[in-house]
Amino acid sequence: MTRRFRYSLLLLAALLATGCHDDLVPPSFIHLDAITLVPPSEGAVTLDPGFYTSDIVAVYAVAHYAGAPTVDTLGLFRLPCDIAVLHDGPVEYLNLYPAVEQSGSSLALPFYTFYNRIRLENLTLTSGDTLDLGSLTTTYNPQNNVMLFEPFEPTEGSLLFDSVMQWRPVAPEEACTGMGYGYVPVPDSVYALTFGIDRDFVVTDPSTLLYLEFDVRSDLPFRVYMLTSELRGANPTLYSVMEVRASEEWVHIYANLGRTWAYVNHNPDFRIQFVAQNEEGVGGEVRLDNVRLMATTVAL
């Protein structure tokens, strides 16, 4: 770098630093506490509260100001959040897209296409002030295909898991929601214990998005697998989807099955299995509730 070029950069920086501060306008702010999932006002798949457990941790925000030729993509924000907006005046609409941790990764925060966006219209932002939106709600996208919902409730009548899973239908003090949950005791004498959903799933459209949602409280880590094959008709194999960490409290998991499904060439036939890990030989308990398999062809 020449001396003259260095001096030019220093001069430019000085001019920017000492520019006309009178033209600077303080930003407006939008505050949002949380987004929760609720049943829709009509056409609900079920009113079972377990179907609406969620963990929306972030939001994508897009605004369109009155008279502006384009939208303003404000960004991705962890909840709760304060969004700084360089605008003073009317806002035609504000679109908020709920985001979740995909497959337990805090760095993967996709807009969860299974949830509806939140659209707020005719807002006003004031420079230096905060528009407090409080807590908002969203609903499941009506185009979702609910391929399975296992609430473990006594009204269900039968369990959708294999015989390794024990059903505790009347244990409200231990369940995540409602009365029941699924219980898998892991003896200290076994290194790993496999259990799974006792049915085959068939998805023929390779553009389908697949997510497994469930609530879990577990003494042990365990893995989620798809049981399928790379070639249709070949012997099935366990293909890893994600590892779930041990947790003392109930947590909600969004397991993206799509990446694993793509690896096996979108084989239409598959099962879902879990393997509890007991490498330390201490044993423990795995508890699941509100298991649901969701499919949609709505793009992210």
Short mmCIF file of C-alpha atoms in Angstrom, two decimals:
data_model
loop_
_atom_site.label_atom_id
_atom_site.label_comp_id
_atom_site.label_asym_id
_atom_site.label_seq_id
_atom_site.Cartn_x
_atom_site.Cartn_y
_atom_site.Cartn_z
CA MET A 1 0.00 0.00 0.00
CA THR A 2 1.49 3.41 -1.01
CA ARG A 3 1.91 6.26 1.45
CA ARG A 4 -0.44 8.48 -0.59
CA PHE A 5 -3.18 5.79 -0.53
CA ARG A 6 -2.81 5.38 3.24
CA TYR A 7 -3.17 9.13 3.74
CA SER A 8 -6.30 9.12 1.54
CA LEU A 9 -7.89 6.40 3.69
CA LEU A 10 -7.08 8.28 6.89
CA LEU A 11 -8.58 11.46 5.47
CA LEU A 12 -11.75 9.65 4.43
CA ALA A 13 -12.11 8.12 7.91
CA ALA A 14 -11.65 11.53 9.52
CA LEU A 15 -14.29 13.07 7.27
CA LEU A 16 -16.75 10.31 8.15
CA ALA A 17 -16.04 10.67 11.86
CA THR A 18 -16.52 14.45 11.81
CA GLY A 19 -19.41 14.56 9.38
CA CYS A 20 -22.78 16.26 9.82
CA HIS A 21 -24.17 14.62 12.94
CA ASP A 22 -27.28 16.84 12.71
CA ASP A 23 -28.60 14.52 9.97
CA LEU A 24 -28.49 11.41 12.17
CA VAL A 25 -31.91 10.19 13.33
CA PRO A 26 -32.20 7.83 16.32
CA PRO A 27 -33.61 4.42 15.32
CA SER A 28 -37.03 3.15 16.26
CA PHE A 29 -37.29 -0.12 18.17
CA ILE A 30 -39.62 -3.12 18.05
CA HIS A 31 -39.74 -5.28 21.18
CA LEU A 32 -40.99 -8.88 21.14
CA ASP A 33 -41.08 -11.15 24.19
CA ALA A 34 -42.07 -14.53 22.78
CA ILE A 35 -44.05 -16.47 20.18
CA THR A 36 -46.13 -19.46 21.22
CA LEU A 37 -48.08 -22.06 19.26
CA VAL A 38 -51.86 -22.23 19.75
CA PRO A 39 -54.76 -24.09 18.10
CA PRO A 40 -56.33 -22.33 15.11
CA SER A 41 -59.74 -20.72 15.52
CA GLU A 42 -61.20 -23.36 13.22
CA GLY A 43 -60.14 -26.54 11.44
CA ALA A 44 -57.83 -27.79 14.20
CA VAL A 45 -56.37 -31.28 13.73
CA THR A 46 -56.90 -31.83 17.45
CA LEU A 47 -57.46 -29.73 20.54
CA ASP A 48 -55.13 -31.88 22.62
CA PRO A 49 -52.76 -29.33 24.25
CA GLY A 50 -49.84 -31.71 23.70
CA PHE A 51 -50.13 -31.13 19.96
CA TYR A 52 -49.26 -27.47 20.52
CA THR A 53 -46.12 -27.75 22.61
CA SER A 54 -43.33 -25.77 20.98
CA ASP A 55 -40.03 -23.98 21.48
CA ILE A 56 -39.85 -20.97 19.17
CA VAL A 57 -36.49 -19.41 20.02
CA ALA A 58 -36.05 -16.79 17.30
CA VAL A 59 -37.82 -14.75 14.65
CA TYR A 60 -37.10 -13.47 11.15
CA ALA A 61 -38.49 -9.97 10.67
CA VAL A 62 -39.37 -8.24 7.38
CA ALA A 63 -41.01 -4.79 7.18
CA HIS A 64 -42.61 -2.81 4.39
CA TYR A 65 -42.87 0.91 4.95
CA ALA A 66 -45.71 2.90 3.46
CA GLY A 67 -44.72 4.05 -0.02
CA ALA A 68 -41.40 2.19 -0.09
CA PRO A 69 -40.54 0.36 -3.34
CA THR A 70 -39.07 -2.69 -1.56
CA VAL A 71 -39.28 -4.48 1.78
CA ASP A 72 -36.69 -4.06 4.53
CA THR A 73 -35.28 -7.38 5.75
CA LEU A 74 -34.55 -6.58 9.38
CA GLY A 75 -32.84 -9.89 10.16
CA LEU A 76 -32.93 -12.88 12.51
CA PHE A 77 -33.32 -12.21 16.24
CA ARG A 78 -33.19 -14.43 19.33
CA LEU A 79 -36.23 -14.07 21.57
CA PRO A 80 -36.86 -11.94 23.55
CA CYS A 81 -35.51 -9.22 21.31
CA ASP A 82 -35.32 -5.50 20.58
CA ILE A 83 -35.11 -4.80 16.86
CA ALA A 84 -33.53 -1.50 15.82
CA VAL A 85 -35.24 -0.05 12.73
CA LEU A 86 -33.97 2.95 10.75
CA HIS A 87 -37.44 4.23 10.01
CA ASP A 88 -39.75 6.85 11.46
CA GLY A 89 -43.38 6.75 10.39
CA PRO A 90 -46.05 4.36 9.08
CA VAL A 91 -45.34 0.68 8.48
CA GLU A 92 -47.66 -0.99 5.97
CA TYR A 93 -46.93 -4.44 7.37
CA LEU A 94 -44.47 -6.35 9.52
CA ASN A 95 -43.98 -10.06 8.78
CA LEU A 96 -42.58 -12.25 11.55
CA TYR A 97 -41.43 -15.79 10.76
CA PRO A 98 -41.04 -18.14 13.76
CA ALA A 99 -37.66 -19.90 13.89
CA VAL A 100 -36.62 -23.00 15.84
CA GLU A 101 -33.44 -24.90 16.67
CA GLN A 102 -33.16 -27.56 14.00
CA SER A 103 -32.15 -30.97 15.30
CA GLY A 104 -30.86 -29.51 18.55
CA SER A 105 -28.35 -27.16 16.92
CA SER A 106 -28.32 -23.62 18.31
CA LEU A 107 -26.57 -22.48 15.12
CA ALA A 108 -29.30 -23.82 12.82
CA LEU A 109 -32.32 -21.54 13.15
CA PRO A 110 -34.52 -22.00 10.08
CA PHE A 111 -37.92 -20.44 9.66
CA TYR A 112 -40.11 -23.37 10.65
CA THR A 113 -42.32 -23.65 7.60
CA PHE A 114 -44.84 -25.78 9.54
CA TYR A 115 -45.82 -22.61 11.45
CA ASN A 116 -47.74 -19.72 9.92
CA ARG A 117 -46.04 -16.36 9.64
CA ILE A 118 -47.39 -13.53 11.76
CA ARG A 119 -48.46 -10.45 9.79
CA LEU A 120 -49.06 -7.15 11.60
CA GLU A 121 -50.46 -4.27 9.56
CA ASN A 122 -50.79 -0.48 9.87
CA LEU A 123 -48.15 0.05 12.52
CA THR A 124 -46.32 3.26 13.35
CA LEU A 125 -42.69 3.54 14.38
CA THR A 126 -41.42 6.62 16.17
CA SER A 127 -37.76 7.53 16.20
CA GLY A 128 -36.28 6.95 19.64
CA ASP A 129 -39.33 5.06 20.92
CA THR A 130 -40.13 1.34 21.27
CA LEU A 131 -43.16 -0.42 19.80
CA ASP A 132 -43.84 -3.18 22.34
CA LEU A 133 -45.51 -6.19 20.71
CA GLY A 134 -45.41 -8.28 23.90
CA SER A 135 -46.02 -12.00 23.27
CA LEU A 136 -47.57 -13.18 20.00
CA THR A 137 -49.07 -16.47 18.83
CA THR A 138 -48.93 -18.56 15.69
CA THR A 139 -50.67 -21.70 14.45
CA TYR A 140 -49.72 -24.75 12.42
CA ASN A 141 -49.85 -24.30 8.66
CA PRO A 142 -53.12 -25.93 7.46
CA GLN A 143 -51.23 -27.52 4.53
CA ASN A 144 -49.29 -29.77 6.92
CA ASN A 145 -49.80 -33.50 6.74
CA VAL A 146 -49.81 -34.94 10.26
CA MET A 147 -48.52 -38.45 9.61
CA LEU A 148 -48.52 -39.40 13.29
CA PHE A 149 -49.48 -37.95 16.65
CA GLU A 150 -48.80 -39.94 19.82
CA PRO A 151 -50.07 -38.04 22.90
CA PHE A 152 -49.83 -41.04 25.28
CA GLU A 153 -53.25 -40.12 26.68
CA PRO A 154 -55.62 -42.72 28.21
CA THR A 155 -58.34 -41.74 25.70
CA GLU A 156 -56.08 -42.87 22.86
CA GLY A 157 -56.70 -46.55 23.40
CA SER A 158 -53.44 -48.02 22.09
CA LEU A 159 -49.76 -47.17 21.92
CA LEU A 160 -48.05 -46.42 18.59
CA PHE A 161 -44.62 -47.50 19.89
CA ASP A 162 -43.20 -51.00 20.16
CA SER A 163 -43.30 -53.12 23.30
CA VAL A 164 -40.01 -51.70 24.65
CA MET A 165 -41.87 -48.47 25.40
CA GLN A 166 -43.96 -48.60 28.56
CA TRP A 167 -47.12 -46.52 28.58
CA ARG A 168 -47.90 -44.57 31.72
CA PRO A 169 -51.39 -43.31 30.85
CA VAL A 170 -52.25 -41.81 34.25
CA ALA A 171 -49.26 -39.92 35.60
CA PRO A 172 -50.09 -36.22 35.23
CA GLU A 173 -47.43 -35.11 37.72
CA GLU A 174 -44.73 -36.67 35.51
CA ALA A 175 -46.10 -36.05 31.99
CA CYS A 176 -45.15 -33.05 29.89
CA THR A 177 -48.82 -32.34 29.20
CA GLY A 178 -52.06 -34.11 30.00
CA MET A 179 -52.21 -37.41 31.84
CA GLY A 180 -49.72 -39.75 30.21
CA TYR A 181 -46.30 -40.22 28.66
CA GLY A 182 -44.05 -42.94 27.27
CA TYR A 183 -41.43 -44.48 29.54
CA VAL A 184 -38.33 -46.50 28.64
CA PRO A 185 -36.25 -47.86 31.54
CA VAL A 186 -32.65 -48.55 30.53
CA PRO A 187 -30.93 -51.13 32.78
CA ASP A 188 -27.33 -50.46 33.80
CA SER A 189 -26.40 -53.85 32.32
CA VAL A 190 -27.03 -52.81 28.69
CA TYR A 191 -24.77 -50.61 26.55
CA ALA A 192 -27.64 -49.38 24.34
CA LEU A 193 -31.39 -49.95 24.10
CA THR A 194 -33.40 -49.62 20.89
CA PHE A 195 -37.09 -48.68 20.74
CA GLY A 196 -39.24 -47.20 18.04
CA ILE A 197 -42.54 -46.31 16.43
CA ASP A 198 -44.30 -49.52 15.47
CA ARG A 199 -45.38 -48.66 11.94
CA ASP A 200 -44.03 -48.01 8.47
CA PHE A 201 -44.22 -44.60 6.82
CA VAL A 202 -44.45 -44.01 3.09
CA VAL A 203 -43.63 -40.64 1.50
CA THR A 204 -43.42 -40.66 -2.30
CA ASP A 205 -42.75 -36.98 -3.06
CA PRO A 206 -39.00 -36.22 -2.64
CA SER A 207 -39.73 -32.50 -2.25
CA THR A 208 -41.58 -33.19 1.01
CA LEU A 209 -40.18 -31.64 4.18
CA LEU A 210 -40.17 -34.09 7.10
CA TYR A 211 -39.83 -33.20 10.77
CA LEU A 212 -40.24 -35.29 13.89
CA GLU A 213 -41.36 -33.26 16.91
CA PHE A 214 -41.43 -34.56 20.46
CA ASP A 215 -41.07 -33.57 24.09
CA VAL A 216 -38.37 -35.36 26.04
CA ARG A 217 -37.02 -35.65 29.57
CA SER A 218 -34.23 -38.17 29.81
CA ASP A 219 -31.47 -39.30 32.15
CA LEU A 220 -29.48 -40.55 29.17
CA PRO A 221 -28.58 -39.22 25.74
CA PHE A 222 -30.17 -41.04 22.85
CA ARG A 223 -30.10 -40.99 19.06
CA VAL A 224 -32.91 -40.63 16.55
CA TYR A 225 -32.64 -42.86 13.46
CA MET A 226 -34.47 -43.58 10.24
CA LEU A 227 -34.65 -47.30 9.51
CA THR A 228 -34.55 -47.63 5.74
CA SER A 229 -32.21 -48.44 2.86
CA GLU A 230 -30.41 -46.49 0.14
CA LEU A 231 -31.99 -48.71 -2.51
CA ARG A 232 -35.62 -49.74 -2.34
CA GLY A 233 -35.89 -53.43 -1.55
CA ALA A 234 -32.44 -53.69 0.00
CA ASN A 235 -31.94 -54.65 3.64
CA PRO A 236 -32.85 -51.74 5.94
CA THR A 237 -30.16 -49.98 7.96
CA LEU A 238 -30.23 -47.44 10.80
CA TYR A 239 -29.31 -43.98 9.51
CA SER A 240 -28.59 -41.32 12.13
CA VAL A 241 -30.75 -38.18 12.28
CA MET A 242 -29.56 -36.51 15.49
CA GLU A 243 -28.39 -37.04 19.05
CA VAL A 244 -30.57 -35.79 21.90
CA ARG A 245 -28.76 -34.72 25.06
CA ALA A 246 -29.87 -35.76 28.53
CA SER A 247 -32.16 -33.22 30.20
CA GLU A 248 -33.63 -32.90 33.69
CA GLU A 249 -36.58 -30.85 32.42
CA TRP A 250 -38.97 -31.40 29.54
CA VAL A 251 -37.63 -29.92 26.30
CA HIS A 252 -39.16 -29.74 22.83
CA ILE A 253 -37.17 -31.18 19.90
CA TYR A 254 -37.48 -30.48 16.16
CA ALA A 255 -35.66 -33.29 14.34
CA ASN A 256 -35.13 -32.63 10.64
CA LEU A 257 -35.55 -36.01 8.91
CA GLY A 258 -35.07 -34.51 5.46
CA ARG A 259 -31.26 -34.54 5.36
CA THR A 260 -31.10 -38.21 6.29
CA TRP A 261 -33.95 -39.03 3.92
CA ALA A 262 -32.07 -37.33 1.06
CA TYR A 263 -28.99 -39.43 1.88
CA VAL A 264 -30.98 -42.60 1.24
CA ASN A 265 -32.29 -41.24 -2.09
CA HIS A 266 -35.69 -40.40 -0.64
CA ASN A 267 -36.64 -44.03 -0.21
CA PRO A 268 -40.43 -43.83 0.26
CA ASP A 269 -40.50 -46.50 2.98
CA PHE A 270 -38.99 -45.90 6.40
CA ARG A 271 -39.43 -46.34 10.12
CA ILE A 272 -38.33 -44.17 13.03
CA GLN A 273 -36.30 -45.63 15.85
CA PHE A 274 -34.45 -44.41 18.92
CA VAL A 275 -31.36 -45.81 20.62
CA ALA A 276 -30.72 -44.89 24.25
CA GLN A 277 -26.99 -44.58 24.98
CA ASN A 278 -25.70 -46.10 28.23
CA GLU A 279 -21.95 -45.98 27.68
CA GLU A 280 -21.22 -45.26 31.35
CA GLY A 281 -23.22 -48.29 32.47
CA VAL A 282 -25.31 -46.32 34.99
CA GLY A 283 -28.75 -46.92 33.46
CA GLY A 284 -31.58 -44.43 33.56
CA GLU A 285 -34.96 -43.49 32.14
CA VAL A 286 -36.10 -41.97 28.85
CA ARG A 287 -39.47 -40.21 28.81
CA LEU A 288 -41.26 -39.06 25.66
CA ASP A 289 -44.49 -37.16 25.17
CA ASN A 290 -46.42 -35.55 22.30
CA VAL A 291 -44.57 -37.30 19.46
CA ARG A 292 -45.63 -36.16 16.00
CA LEU A 293 -44.36 -36.69 12.47
CA MET A 294 -45.06 -33.71 10.21
CA ALA A 295 -44.81 -33.50 6.43
CA THR A 296 -45.36 -30.63 4.02
CA THR A 297 -44.44 -29.61 0.49
CA VAL A 298 -44.49 -25.89 1.39
CA ALA A 299 -40.99 -24.52 0.72
CA LEU A 300 -38.93 -22.84 3.43
#
